[in-house]
Amino acid sequence: MRKRLAFLTLAAVIGIALSLPMSGMAVAQEECVISVVGVWSGDELTAFEEAVAPFMEENGCTMDFESTRDPAVLRTAVDSGNPPDIAILPQPGVMYEYAADGALVALDSFMDMDALAEDYAPIWLELGSYDGTLYGIFYKVANKSLIWYNPVAFEEAGYEIPTTWDELIALSDQIVADGGTPWSIGLESGDASGWPGTDWIEDIMLRTAGPEVYDQWVNHEISWTDEAVVNAFETWGQIVGNPDYLYGGVEGTLATNFGEAPWPLWEDPPGAYMHRQASFIVGFILDQYPDLEMGTDINFFPFPSINEEIGPAVIGGADVVVMFNDRPEVEAFMEYLASPEPQEIWASMGDFISPNQSVSLDVYPDDATRSIAEAVVNAEIFRFDASDLMPAAVGAGEFWSGVLDFVENPDNLMDILERIEEVAADAYAE
Amino acid sequence: MQGQRWWVPWLYLAPALLILFAFLVYPTIHTVILSFMDENGEVLVTEHCKSDVCEWGIFHNYWYAFHNPSMQEAFVNNIRWLVFFTSITVFLGLVLAVLFDRVRYEPIVKSAIFLPMAISFVGAGVIWGAQAGVYKWTNPAKPQVGLLNAILVALVPGFEPKNWLRLQPWNNFALIVVGIWMWTGFAMVILSAAIKNIPKEILEAARVDGANEFQIFFRIIIPSISSTLTVVATTMVINVLKIFDIVYVMTGGRGGTDVIANRMYTEMFINFEDGRGSAIAVILLLLIVPVMIANIRSFREQEATR
C-alpha cells in the first residue's frame, strides 16, 4: 500500500513537472528556431520558404510556420503571453490593435531607418507605423484597381479600352445594345461575403472625393452618411443597380463566389466582358482555364478616373509582417525580410508584388505582372484598402453586410449607411 | 478498511480536481470578471464604456448585449433554431427509431442516418454551402450545380434558381436543415436503444389484449421512454443554444442569420471587445444552466428506472 502510494505521488510530481511551461528550459537551447504565425499557405508558403532559405542556411536557423486564417489563434497566443516571434497579418488594422496593446516590437529600435527610407516610399512606412513608431513591413502587395477583360473578345466586338468613368458606362451601354452583358461581379465569399464590393466603393471614393476625403473616411472624420460616401455608393449603383449590366442579374452578383466570377469572360460566346478585381485573381482564372496566356488572352486596364482633377490612383492591399519577440536572431530575420533579397526571390516565382523600390522590376516573370508592380511603385496616389484599415467591426463587418444589402436593395441606401454609421461611431470610440 | 488517512481520497481526486479547476472553474470565473470590464479587460466598464451614458452601470456590457440590433437579431434566430431544430430532430429521431426497429436492414439504414454525425461542422458547411454545396446558385442559363436548385429546376416547371443563403428569413431554415441533417442520427440512436429496452412481454401482452400499433406507440412506447426523450430533447436544446459552426462557416451571420454564439466570437475575436464578448458568454451560460440541470435530472431518473 505504502509503496503504491509513493509511486502515485512520484507520478503526480512528474506529471505536474511536465505540465509546467517549457519556456524555462528553452533558454538552455542553442538551436535557432524562428516561429511564425501567418496567413500564407500552399504555394504562397512554399514561395516564402524559398525566399527565406538563404537566411536560414547562413544562420543555421529553422522556421516553424503555422498557417492559419483564424485571427483567434494569434490573439489567444498573444493574450496568454506566448506569442510567435513573427506574425504575418492580412490587415494593418489588426497590426494597429496589437501595437495599441503594446504587444509589438518597435522596428526603429534596431533597424536602419535610413536604409528603410531608401527602400520604401513614405506611404509604406507611414502605413506600417502606429503613433509615429514603425511596427510593420508590407509584403505581397495587391493592386486592386484593375479591370480585367478578354482581349480576344474585345477585339472581335471592336470595343475600345475606356479611360474615364463616362466611357466605361458608355461601353457598358454599348455591350448591352449589342446583346451582351458588360459585367460579371461575384460578392459571395462564405463568412466574408461582401468584401469584393467594398473594393469597388473604395476605388470610386478615391476617384470621386479624392485622397484627403478618403483618409477622413478611413479615420471616421466624416460620417458614413456624408455626401461623399452617398455619392460613392450611388456611382457604384450606376452599375450594380442595373440588372442588364450584371451577369446573372442581382441574384448572380450576390450568389456567385468571387473566385468564379471572372470565368464567364472566357466562355464562348462571352457571358460577360469585364471584371473588376485585384491582381491575385489571375490565379483563379488560370485554375479554370490553364491554357490562357497572360497578356494575349488575359489582360487588364486601370480602373478609370472619374473626377478629372484627381490623378491616376491605385487602391492596394498587402500583408504586413510584425514582430513580437526581440531576440537577436529574430531581429536579424526581420532585417532580412525587409531587404530586397527575399522579395526578389519570391517576385521571380510569380504571384508576388513587392512594395520595396529597390526590388528590380526585371525579376517579375511577365510583362503584365511587371506593369502591375510598376503601377504600385510609381502610383501618383496610392491608398490602402480602406476596409482593411477600419476597425474590424466596420471594415470586416458592417461594411461587408452593407454592400450586400445595397446590391439587394439600392433604394435602402440611407438606412444602410445609417446602420454602418451607428456601428462605426461605437467602433471608433476610444 | 484500516488506517486510511483522511486526505487519501483527496489525493486520488487531486488530478481530476486540478484539471477541472484549470480548464473549467478558472476560465468561468475569469469570463464573469471580464464581462464587467472594458474592451481590453483592464478597467471596469463604468470607467470606459464608449457611450455618453453608461446604462446599467457595471452591467453595461449586458445592456449592450440586450440592446445591440445584431444581438437582438441573434436572439430571435436562436429562438427559431430552438423551436425548429429541437422539435424536428427529436420527432424525426423518434419516428425513424420506431420504424427502423421493424426492418431487417436496420443496422445499415441507421448507420447511413448516423453518418453525418461523424462529419465536422466545417465539412458540413462546405457540403451544404453556397460556394460548392447543396445551396449553390448557378446562372439559370447553365445546368444547376447546387443540388437543391438542380432538383427544383428539374421538378418544378419554370422554377428560377434561388440564392438560398440570402433569402430572408428562409436562409435561417436553410441553416437549420443542416443542423437537423447532422443531429437526427444522434437522437435516433439514443431513442432506438431506449425502445429496444422496453420489455418484450409488455408489448406482447398489449397485442394479446388487442391494442393496435398506434395505441402501442402512444400508450406504451412513449411513456416507457419519456425520460430518454427528455434527455435527448434537452441535449438538443443545449446544442442549439451554443450553435456556432454552421452559421460561422456558411454565412458568417450575414443576411440576418446571426446567432448568439457567433456574436460572442465576433465581439471577442474580430472586434476585440473582450468585455462584450464575455458578457454574451455569461448570458449563454446562464441560459444553458437550467437546461443542463433538467438534463442531468432526467438522466438520473432514467438510470434509476433501469
XYZ file of C-alpha atoms in Angstrom:
736
model
C 0.000 0.000 0.000
C 2.673 2.440 1.035
C 4.837 1.581 -1.966
C 1.970 2.139 -4.307
C 1.193 5.470 -2.713
C 4.801 6.534 -3.117
C 4.647 5.581 -6.758
C 1.467 7.570 -7.254
C 2.981 10.602 -5.565
C 6.030 10.316 -7.770
C 3.835 10.014 -10.857
C 1.865 13.061 -9.797
C 5.046 15.099 -9.251
C 6.394 14.093 -12.656
C 3.058 14.852 -14.231
C 2.945 18.330 -12.748
C 6.564 18.993 -13.679
C 5.880 18.007 -17.262
C 2.835 20.202 -17.465
C 4.791 23.293 -16.374
C 5.546 25.760 -19.134
C 8.554 24.672 -21.136
C 9.905 28.184 -21.585
C 12.315 27.867 -18.682
C 14.093 25.017 -20.388
C 14.148 26.552 -23.836
C 16.674 29.146 -22.686
C 19.318 26.486 -22.472
C 18.835 25.519 -26.105
C 21.362 26.758 -28.627
C 19.157 25.866 -31.544
C 17.817 28.793 -33.559
C 14.144 28.385 -34.331
C 12.015 31.283 -35.511
C 8.318 30.764 -35.041
C 5.941 32.424 -37.483
C 2.159 32.529 -37.499
C 0.759 33.695 -40.803
C -1.989 33.704 -43.377
C 0.119 32.160 -46.120
C -0.331 28.522 -47.074
C 0.111 26.230 -50.063
C 2.048 27.794 -52.958
C 2.449 31.089 -51.095
C 4.089 29.316 -48.184
C 6.369 27.286 -50.467
C 7.479 30.504 -52.145
C 8.029 32.207 -48.791
C 10.105 29.265 -47.558
C 12.192 29.543 -50.703
C 12.618 33.276 -50.115
C 13.872 32.856 -46.556
C 16.037 29.806 -47.300
C 19.281 31.841 -47.817
C 18.891 33.439 -44.378
C 18.095 30.156 -42.682
C 21.081 28.462 -44.295
C 23.501 31.226 -43.451
C 22.453 31.454 -39.822
C 21.734 27.786 -39.225
C 18.150 28.580 -38.258
C 14.888 26.862 -38.989
C 11.462 28.378 -39.397
C 8.420 26.977 -37.649
C 5.497 28.295 -39.710
C 1.900 27.920 -38.570
C -0.637 28.641 -41.308
C -3.974 29.972 -40.182
C -6.562 32.492 -41.283
C -8.286 32.310 -37.914
C -7.437 35.527 -36.033
C -8.263 33.794 -32.742
C -5.126 31.618 -32.970
C -2.791 34.605 -32.762
C -4.986 36.562 -30.366
C -5.022 33.695 -27.866
C -1.266 33.167 -28.163
C -0.578 36.870 -27.579
C -3.052 37.194 -24.708
C -1.550 34.194 -22.951
C 1.914 35.777 -23.164
C 3.233 33.179 -25.587
C 3.254 34.916 -28.976
C 5.147 33.683 -32.051
C 8.357 35.544 -32.965
C 6.882 36.867 -36.193
C 3.309 37.159 -37.418
C 2.025 37.882 -40.900
C -1.276 39.715 -40.681
C -3.727 40.145 -43.547
C -4.701 43.673 -42.494
C -2.822 46.618 -40.990
C -5.912 47.310 -38.860
C -5.077 44.216 -36.818
C -1.485 45.445 -36.505
C -2.683 48.767 -35.052
C -4.733 46.886 -32.454
C -1.688 44.881 -31.338
C 0.505 47.991 -31.417
C -2.012 49.825 -29.220
C -1.887 46.899 -26.770
C 1.908 47.243 -26.648
C 2.386 43.692 -27.893
C 4.681 44.509 -30.841
C 8.405 45.206 -31.044
C 9.204 48.662 -32.462
C 11.260 48.169 -35.616
C 13.072 51.512 -35.353
C 14.669 50.258 -32.138
C 17.102 48.135 -34.155
C 16.593 48.708 -37.887
C 18.475 51.178 -40.072
C 15.742 53.733 -40.753
C 17.735 55.496 -43.489
C 18.079 52.278 -45.436
C 14.364 51.635 -44.981
C 13.520 55.118 -46.236
C 15.557 54.378 -49.337
C 13.808 51.061 -49.966
C 10.248 52.076 -49.215
C 8.132 55.011 -50.330
C 6.950 57.153 -47.376
C 3.391 55.843 -47.724
C 4.507 52.294 -46.785
C 6.434 53.417 -43.703
C 3.528 55.614 -42.678
C 1.073 52.759 -43.037
C 3.394 50.481 -41.065
C 3.565 52.920 -38.162
C 1.344 53.427 -35.154
C 1.709 56.662 -33.164
C 4.839 57.541 -35.112
C 6.626 54.261 -34.400
C 7.326 51.711 -37.131
C 5.953 48.224 -36.390
C 5.316 46.527 -39.707
C 6.840 45.791 -43.092
C 4.467 45.265 -46.005
C 4.666 42.210 -48.201
C 2.844 40.765 -51.147
C 1.091 43.892 -52.360
C -2.074 43.538 -54.362
C -3.038 46.196 -56.883
C -6.799 46.254 -56.599
C -7.649 48.976 -59.098
C -7.735 46.715 -62.121
C -10.467 45.825 -64.568
C -9.891 42.510 -66.301
C -11.040 41.712 -69.813
C -10.595 39.191 -72.567
C -8.555 40.944 -75.316
C -9.735 38.453 -77.938
C -13.404 39.115 -77.184
C -12.820 42.878 -77.051
C -11.128 42.824 -80.445
C -13.827 40.675 -82.051
C -16.542 43.027 -80.809
C -14.436 46.123 -81.620
C -14.551 47.569 -78.096
C -12.079 50.250 -77.005
C -10.451 50.435 -73.570
C -12.304 53.146 -71.582
C -10.159 55.771 -69.872
C -12.874 57.641 -67.992
C -15.889 56.570 -65.978
C -18.240 58.038 -68.600
C -16.554 55.977 -71.304
C -16.860 52.932 -69.055
C -20.607 53.448 -68.695
C -20.920 54.202 -72.434
C -19.085 50.953 -73.209
C -21.390 49.068 -70.813
C -24.425 50.508 -72.637
C -22.957 49.558 -75.983
C -22.351 45.976 -74.835
C -25.973 45.754 -73.666
C -27.118 47.208 -77.006
C -25.046 44.537 -78.783
C -26.894 41.877 -76.796
C -24.097 41.125 -74.344
C -23.601 41.542 -70.615
C -20.873 44.003 -69.598
C -20.074 42.952 -66.029
C -19.501 39.799 -64.061
C -19.378 40.568 -60.343
C -19.285 37.978 -57.553
C -19.730 39.009 -53.928
C -20.083 35.576 -52.300
C -17.165 34.527 -50.125
C -18.626 32.330 -47.366
C -18.312 34.047 -43.996
C -16.524 37.030 -45.649
C -19.208 37.648 -48.287
C -19.400 41.247 -49.448
C -15.705 42.204 -49.437
C -15.331 42.460 -53.234
C -17.983 45.181 -53.145
C -16.073 47.228 -50.595
C -13.156 47.413 -53.063
C -15.486 48.938 -55.655
C -16.698 51.575 -53.221
C -13.104 52.397 -52.249
C -11.937 52.789 -55.852
C -14.881 55.069 -56.576
C -14.500 57.002 -53.322
C -10.816 57.727 -54.018
C -11.610 58.886 -57.553
C -14.686 60.982 -56.746
C -13.823 62.538 -53.390
C -10.027 62.498 -53.571
C -7.333 61.189 -51.225
C -7.936 63.683 -48.398
C -11.596 62.831 -48.016
C -10.694 59.164 -48.465
C -8.374 59.399 -45.455
C -11.035 61.213 -43.443
C -13.466 58.447 -44.322
C -10.966 55.774 -43.221
C -10.399 57.581 -39.905
C -14.111 58.248 -39.432
C -13.612 62.012 -39.520
C -16.586 62.173 -41.851
C -19.809 60.319 -41.206
C -20.949 57.367 -43.283
C -23.981 59.430 -44.215
C -21.709 62.160 -45.648
C -22.432 63.243 -49.190
C -19.096 61.846 -50.405
C -19.956 58.325 -49.211
C -23.513 58.531 -50.530
C -22.114 59.659 -53.871
C -19.660 56.741 -53.996
C -22.421 54.196 -53.378
C -24.705 55.875 -55.907
C -21.957 55.931 -58.524
C -21.451 52.200 -57.999
C -25.232 51.940 -58.224
C -24.970 53.017 -61.878
C -23.525 49.537 -62.426
C -24.937 47.219 -59.751
C -28.304 48.961 -59.803
C -28.789 47.975 -63.420
C -29.590 44.238 -63.740
C -28.976 44.425 -67.519
C -25.334 45.140 -66.762
C -24.894 42.145 -64.484
C -24.165 38.564 -65.441
C -26.852 36.588 -63.604
C -28.527 39.826 -62.537
C -28.650 40.931 -58.922
C -29.068 37.356 -57.704
C -25.995 36.228 -59.629
C -23.940 39.098 -58.237
C -24.860 38.138 -54.687
C -24.613 34.368 -55.122
C -21.506 33.990 -57.284
C -18.291 33.199 -55.480
C -15.634 35.879 -56.080
C -13.208 33.267 -57.427
C -15.628 32.044 -60.087
C -16.864 35.494 -61.063
C -14.223 36.162 -63.802
C -14.834 32.853 -65.584
C -17.713 33.962 -67.881
C -15.296 36.355 -69.657
C -13.627 33.396 -71.364
C -16.762 31.486 -72.316
C -17.749 31.272 -75.939
C -19.707 33.472 -76.554
C -18.532 35.594 -73.617
C -21.009 35.532 -70.712
C -19.655 38.943 -69.700
C -16.911 41.322 -70.817
C -15.413 42.994 -67.735
C -14.468 42.041 -64.209
C -13.008 44.321 -61.528
C -10.659 42.567 -59.140
C -7.196 42.730 -57.543
C -4.119 41.278 -59.224
C -4.384 37.952 -57.401
C -7.433 36.946 -59.482
C -5.158 35.694 -62.297
C -4.561 32.556 -60.228
C -8.309 31.858 -60.116
C -8.665 32.414 -63.869
C -5.790 30.064 -64.657
C -7.256 27.416 -62.339
C -10.293 27.231 -64.581
C -8.558 27.937 -67.929
C -4.941 26.715 -67.593
C -4.152 27.299 -71.282
C -4.771 31.040 -71.269
C -1.739 33.293 -71.673
C -1.301 36.414 -69.604
C -1.207 39.394 -71.981
C -2.696 37.781 -75.087
C -5.756 36.051 -73.576
C -5.978 37.786 -70.212
C -5.410 41.483 -69.781
C -6.458 44.395 -67.617
C -6.862 48.146 -67.760
C -6.584 50.510 -64.791
C -9.801 51.492 -63.068
C -10.578 54.716 -64.959
C -10.573 58.109 -63.319
C -13.926 59.683 -62.506
C -13.120 63.212 -61.370
C -10.564 64.630 -63.803
C -8.922 66.769 -61.141
C -7.730 63.661 -59.325
C -4.693 61.945 -60.869
C -4.140 58.239 -61.526
C -4.915 56.424 -58.304
C -4.305 52.912 -57.052
C -6.014 51.100 -54.200
C -3.935 48.297 -52.840
C -3.832 45.662 -50.212
C -0.899 43.952 -48.597
C 0.016 41.529 -45.874
C 2.054 43.007 -43.062
C 4.914 41.349 -41.179
C 5.170 42.211 -37.486
C 7.427 41.079 -34.680
C 6.528 40.024 -31.123
C 9.834 38.850 -29.594
C 13.096 40.772 -29.810
C 15.736 38.052 -29.706
C 18.835 38.862 -31.827
C 18.105 36.183 -34.439
C 14.544 37.444 -34.847
C 15.849 40.989 -35.342
C 18.265 39.727 -37.992
C 15.433 37.825 -39.681
C 13.225 40.908 -39.715
C 16.037 42.951 -41.291
C 16.466 40.269 -43.910
C 12.723 40.234 -44.681
C 12.687 43.997 -45.208
C 15.655 43.836 -47.600
C 15.229 43.332 -51.377
C 16.796 39.846 -51.444
C 13.883 37.638 -50.265
C 11.374 39.794 -52.120
C 13.254 39.374 -55.395
C 13.324 35.601 -54.901
C 9.581 35.496 -54.326
C 8.802 38.014 -57.091
C 10.711 35.902 -59.609
C 8.463 32.961 -58.732
C 5.370 34.956 -59.650
C 2.163 35.977 -57.878
C 4.077 38.466 -55.732
C 4.444 42.222 -55.965
C 6.908 43.971 -53.703
C 6.452 47.479 -52.299
C 10.259 47.703 -51.976
C 11.576 50.232 -54.547
C 14.993 48.562 -54.600
C 13.474 45.347 -55.905
C 14.377 45.296 -59.585
C 11.399 45.297 -61.956
C 13.363 42.812 -64.107
C 12.698 39.974 -61.680
C 8.967 39.789 -62.417
C 8.173 36.792 -64.603
C 5.980 38.526 -67.217
C 5.104 41.934 -68.625
C 1.633 42.105 -67.115
C 2.913 41.459 -63.597
C 5.689 43.959 -64.212
C 3.235 46.656 -65.206
C 1.090 45.975 -62.129
C 4.203 46.278 -59.973
C 5.257 49.435 -61.775
C 1.857 50.969 -61.109
C 2.223 50.175 -57.400
C 5.730 51.603 -57.030
C 5.006 54.707 -59.156
C 1.376 55.476 -58.321
C 0.675 59.199 -58.061
C -1.969 58.488 -55.462
C -1.710 55.229 -53.580
C -4.156 54.383 -50.872
C -4.524 51.275 -48.800
C -7.695 49.267 -48.985
C -9.968 51.265 -46.649
C -11.876 48.308 -45.256
C -8.567 46.775 -44.158
C -7.713 49.935 -42.220
C -11.038 50.402 -40.489
C -11.796 48.684 -37.168
C -12.886 45.132 -37.892
C -16.437 45.742 -36.661
C -16.821 48.090 -39.645
C -14.188 47.033 -42.209
C -14.727 43.297 -41.780
C -18.299 43.504 -40.581
C -20.981 46.091 -41.210
C -19.341 47.459 -44.404
C -19.415 43.945 -45.940
C -23.031 43.435 -44.914
C -23.814 46.944 -46.156
C -22.661 46.375 -49.743
C -24.637 43.120 -49.918
C -27.762 44.861 -48.667
C -27.174 47.744 -51.092
C -26.906 45.413 -54.103
C -30.025 43.617 -52.932
C -31.952 46.831 -52.445
C -30.279 50.076 -53.667
C -33.253 52.164 -52.521
C -32.368 51.414 -48.885
C -29.045 53.248 -49.166
C -29.676 55.793 -46.405
C -30.860 53.121 -43.942
C -27.798 51.022 -44.732
C -25.406 53.936 -44.273
C -27.066 54.954 -41.015
C -26.633 51.417 -39.712
C -22.934 51.365 -40.669
C -22.540 54.803 -39.058
C -24.040 53.514 -35.828
C -21.567 50.623 -35.682
C -18.705 52.916 -36.719
C -19.496 55.508 -34.035
C -19.120 52.765 -31.448
C -16.124 51.010 -33.019
C -14.035 54.175 -33.407
C -14.868 55.464 -29.909
C -11.850 55.494 -27.624
C -10.577 -0.624 5.719
C -7.905 0.020 8.284
C -5.992 3.217 8.985
C -6.722 5.238 5.868
C -5.792 8.879 6.353
C -8.490 11.473 5.703
C -6.562 13.051 2.865
C -6.037 9.912 0.822
C -9.296 10.241 -1.151
C -8.416 13.855 -1.865
C -5.042 12.799 -3.157
C -6.725 10.475 -5.641
C -9.150 13.177 -6.589
C -6.496 15.862 -6.907
C -5.538 15.420 -10.573
C -9.174 15.488 -11.666
C -9.921 18.496 -9.459
C -6.848 20.336 -10.703
C -7.794 19.805 -14.317
C -11.404 20.737 -13.601
C -10.265 23.925 -11.914
C -7.742 24.897 -14.567
C -9.958 24.259 -17.566
C -13.452 24.920 -16.256
C -13.747 26.781 -12.968
C -10.963 29.292 -13.515
C -11.983 30.266 -17.107
C -15.599 30.628 -15.979
C -14.689 32.943 -13.122
C -12.330 34.874 -15.383
C -15.053 35.279 -18.019
C -17.514 36.575 -15.434
C -14.918 39.094 -14.219
C -14.110 40.151 -17.809
C -17.779 40.753 -18.512
C -17.668 43.699 -16.100
C -14.515 45.124 -17.687
C -13.821 47.303 -20.740
C -12.754 46.131 -24.202
C -9.201 45.345 -23.080
C -10.185 43.715 -19.799
C -8.154 46.324 -17.921
C -10.553 48.691 -16.168
C -14.168 48.402 -15.079
C -16.588 49.092 -17.895
C -18.065 52.024 -15.968
C -14.760 53.880 -16.429
C -14.653 53.252 -20.170
C -17.997 52.428 -21.678
C -17.745 54.123 -25.107
C -21.058 55.949 -24.855
C -22.150 59.128 -23.103
C -24.450 57.447 -20.636
C -23.213 54.213 -19.122
C -26.533 52.397 -18.976
C -26.901 49.722 -16.297
C -23.638 50.855 -14.675
C -21.305 47.955 -14.134
C -23.655 45.762 -16.161
C -23.120 47.955 -19.232
C -21.804 45.086 -21.355
C -25.030 43.215 -20.580
C -27.021 46.275 -21.536
C -25.152 46.236 -24.851
C -25.863 42.546 -25.331
C -29.610 43.098 -24.948
C -29.841 46.366 -26.923
C -27.468 45.872 -29.838
C -29.518 45.262 -33.020
C -27.276 42.404 -34.163
C -27.693 40.719 -30.795
C -31.460 41.139 -30.904
C -31.483 39.552 -34.325
C -29.329 36.736 -32.921
C -31.783 36.124 -30.053
C -34.674 35.835 -32.499
C -32.695 33.449 -34.678
C -31.713 31.312 -31.692
C -35.410 31.008 -30.856
C -36.065 29.864 -34.423
C -33.303 27.294 -34.036
C -34.653 26.283 -30.621
C -38.168 25.633 -31.875
C -37.485 24.029 -35.240
C -34.162 22.283 -34.730
C -35.147 20.709 -31.401
C -38.654 19.602 -32.352
C -37.698 18.245 -35.762
C -34.589 16.328 -34.659
C -36.436 14.707 -31.764
C -39.522 13.980 -33.868
C -37.584 12.552 -36.809
C -35.267 10.659 -34.482
C -38.233 9.047 -32.742
C -40.093 8.174 -35.935
C -37.001 6.695 -37.554
C -36.105 4.748 -34.412
C -39.599 3.191 -34.233
C -39.800 2.408 -37.942
C -36.283 1.038 -38.330
C -36.909 -1.186 -35.308
C -39.044 -3.254 -37.646
C -36.908 -3.592 -40.767
C -34.355 -6.261 -41.497
C -31.631 -3.880 -42.691
C -31.812 -1.777 -39.540
C -28.048 -1.533 -38.880
C -27.344 -0.326 -42.421
C -30.029 2.354 -42.587
C -29.238 3.508 -39.078
C -25.567 3.872 -39.963
C -26.498 5.919 -43.016
C -28.621 8.308 -40.948
C -25.980 8.482 -38.230
C -23.124 9.146 -40.648
C -23.400 12.979 -40.833
C -22.668 12.998 -37.094
C -19.137 11.887 -37.978
C -18.614 14.874 -40.293
C -17.195 18.046 -38.818
C -19.386 21.136 -38.812
C -16.956 22.870 -41.098
C -17.109 19.935 -43.510
C -20.890 20.097 -43.385
C -20.680 23.802 -44.144
C -18.763 23.011 -47.321
C -21.101 20.183 -48.305
C -24.139 22.450 -47.971
C -22.605 25.869 -48.585
C -23.188 28.396 -51.356
C -19.706 28.028 -52.778
C -19.900 24.447 -53.977
C -22.597 22.690 -51.983
C -26.291 21.931 -51.846
C -27.352 25.590 -51.698
C -25.155 26.755 -54.583
C -26.723 29.070 -57.142
C -25.668 28.830 -60.781
C -26.674 31.119 -63.616
C -30.129 29.959 -64.831
C -28.715 29.739 -68.367
C -26.479 26.887 -67.232
C -27.001 23.486 -65.619
C -27.544 23.894 -61.903
C -24.634 22.558 -59.852
C -26.245 23.096 -56.432
C -28.317 20.052 -55.502
C -31.383 21.890 -54.195
C -31.721 24.248 -57.173
C -30.991 21.368 -59.568
C -33.800 19.228 -58.079
C -36.302 22.094 -58.045
C -35.466 23.166 -61.611
C -35.891 19.568 -62.786
C -39.184 19.008 -60.958
C -40.946 22.373 -60.998
C -41.534 23.812 -64.482
C -40.412 27.443 -64.771
C -38.607 27.430 -61.431
C -35.998 30.188 -61.069
C -32.931 29.096 -59.068
C -32.799 30.782 -55.675
C -29.861 32.113 -53.703
C -30.915 30.196 -50.594
C -28.472 31.672 -48.111
C -29.607 35.264 -48.822
C -33.334 34.627 -48.911
C -34.623 36.082 -45.655
C -35.933 34.667 -43.387
C -35.724 31.318 -45.163
C -31.941 31.319 -45.080
C -32.230 30.588 -41.351
C -34.211 27.472 -42.117
C -31.669 26.505 -44.760
C -29.076 26.527 -41.978
C -31.369 24.726 -39.521
C -31.801 21.914 -42.053
C -28.033 21.372 -41.995
C -28.180 21.062 -38.204
C -31.085 18.613 -38.425
C -29.208 16.548 -41.004
C -26.287 16.259 -38.601
C -28.117 15.587 -35.347
C -31.141 13.441 -36.262
C -28.903 10.359 -36.283
C -27.821 11.042 -32.725
C -31.405 11.372 -31.486
C -32.379 8.249 -33.410
C -29.608 6.075 -31.953
C -30.316 7.016 -28.333
C -34.086 6.649 -28.714
C -33.665 3.383 -30.580
C -31.642 1.971 -27.665
C -34.388 3.037 -25.258
C -37.074 1.409 -27.402
C -35.136 -1.842 -27.505
C -35.025 -1.731 -23.713
C -38.805 -1.926 -23.387
C -39.545 -5.478 -22.127
C -40.978 -7.623 -24.925
C -43.578 -9.064 -22.503
C -45.324 -5.729 -22.145
C -45.613 -5.257 -25.918
C -46.806 -8.845 -26.377
C -49.336 -8.509 -23.580
C -50.715 -5.362 -25.209
C -51.019 -7.062 -28.585
C -52.757 -10.074 -26.991
C -55.186 -7.633 -25.404
C -55.960 -6.301 -28.878
C -54.123 -2.972 -28.891
C -53.316 -1.631 -32.361
C -49.884 -0.288 -33.278
C -50.864 3.336 -32.701
C -52.128 2.541 -29.232
C -48.894 0.673 -28.514
C -46.872 3.634 -29.705
C -48.728 6.270 -27.715
C -49.660 4.300 -24.617
C -46.613 2.063 -24.141
C -43.562 3.163 -26.120
C -43.812 6.895 -25.435
C -44.412 6.569 -21.652
C -41.649 3.949 -21.366
C -39.037 6.138 -22.989
C -40.251 9.509 -21.715
C -37.156 10.164 -19.584
C -34.866 9.318 -22.523
C -36.928 11.664 -24.697
C -36.330 14.422 -22.169
C -32.603 13.745 -22.150
C -32.421 13.827 -25.949
C -34.565 16.968 -26.152
C -32.550 18.840 -23.540
C -29.287 17.779 -25.205
C -30.625 19.272 -28.436
C -31.608 22.470 -26.639
C -28.070 22.783 -25.280
C -26.758 22.172 -28.803
C -28.950 24.896 -30.197
C -28.035 27.498 -27.621
C -24.387 27.147 -28.454
C -24.856 26.632 -32.210
C -21.983 28.366 -33.957
C -20.041 26.405 -36.553
C -22.741 26.052 -39.204
C -23.573 29.750 -39.161
C -19.941 30.854 -38.955
C -18.854 28.747 -41.906
C -21.846 29.219 -44.199
C -22.923 32.848 -43.809
C -20.744 34.418 -41.121
C -24.043 35.596 -39.624
C -24.693 37.913 -42.565
C -28.062 38.351 -44.250
C -29.967 38.106 -40.960
C -28.670 34.690 -39.883
C -26.603 35.642 -36.851
C -26.816 33.581 -33.643
C -25.691 34.319 -30.092
C -22.550 32.163 -30.114
C -21.378 33.720 -33.377
C -21.932 37.189 -31.895
C -19.768 36.126 -28.971
C -16.985 35.054 -31.345
C -17.316 38.229 -33.413
C -17.177 40.566 -30.427
C -14.294 38.673 -28.828
C -12.038 37.762 -31.733
C -12.986 40.067 -34.609
C -13.883 43.302 -32.825
C -11.544 42.658 -29.859
C -14.301 43.686 -27.437
C -13.348 41.377 -24.565
C -15.945 42.766 -22.162
C -18.903 42.439 -24.518
C -17.818 39.012 -25.743
C -17.564 37.801 -22.150
C -20.948 39.259 -21.238
C -22.526 37.346 -24.131
C -20.692 34.199 -22.986
C -22.107 34.625 -19.472
C -25.629 35.133 -20.839
C -25.231 31.956 -22.867
C -24.002 30.134 -19.771
C -26.971 31.347 -17.714
C -29.368 30.236 -20.457
C -27.816 26.788 -20.615
C -27.523 26.032 -16.882
C -31.261 25.395 -16.224
C -31.474 23.158 -19.282
C -28.388 21.340 -18.090
C -29.952 20.747 -14.664
C -33.096 19.389 -16.294
C -30.942 17.203 -18.498
C -28.998 15.732 -15.566
C -32.194 15.210 -13.521
C -33.934 13.219 -16.197
C -30.733 11.331 -16.920
C -30.633 10.247 -13.255
C -34.300 9.339 -13.391
C -33.611 7.230 -16.458
C -30.721 5.473 -14.710
C -32.877 4.845 -11.642
C -35.666 3.139 -13.574
C -33.279 0.921 -15.481
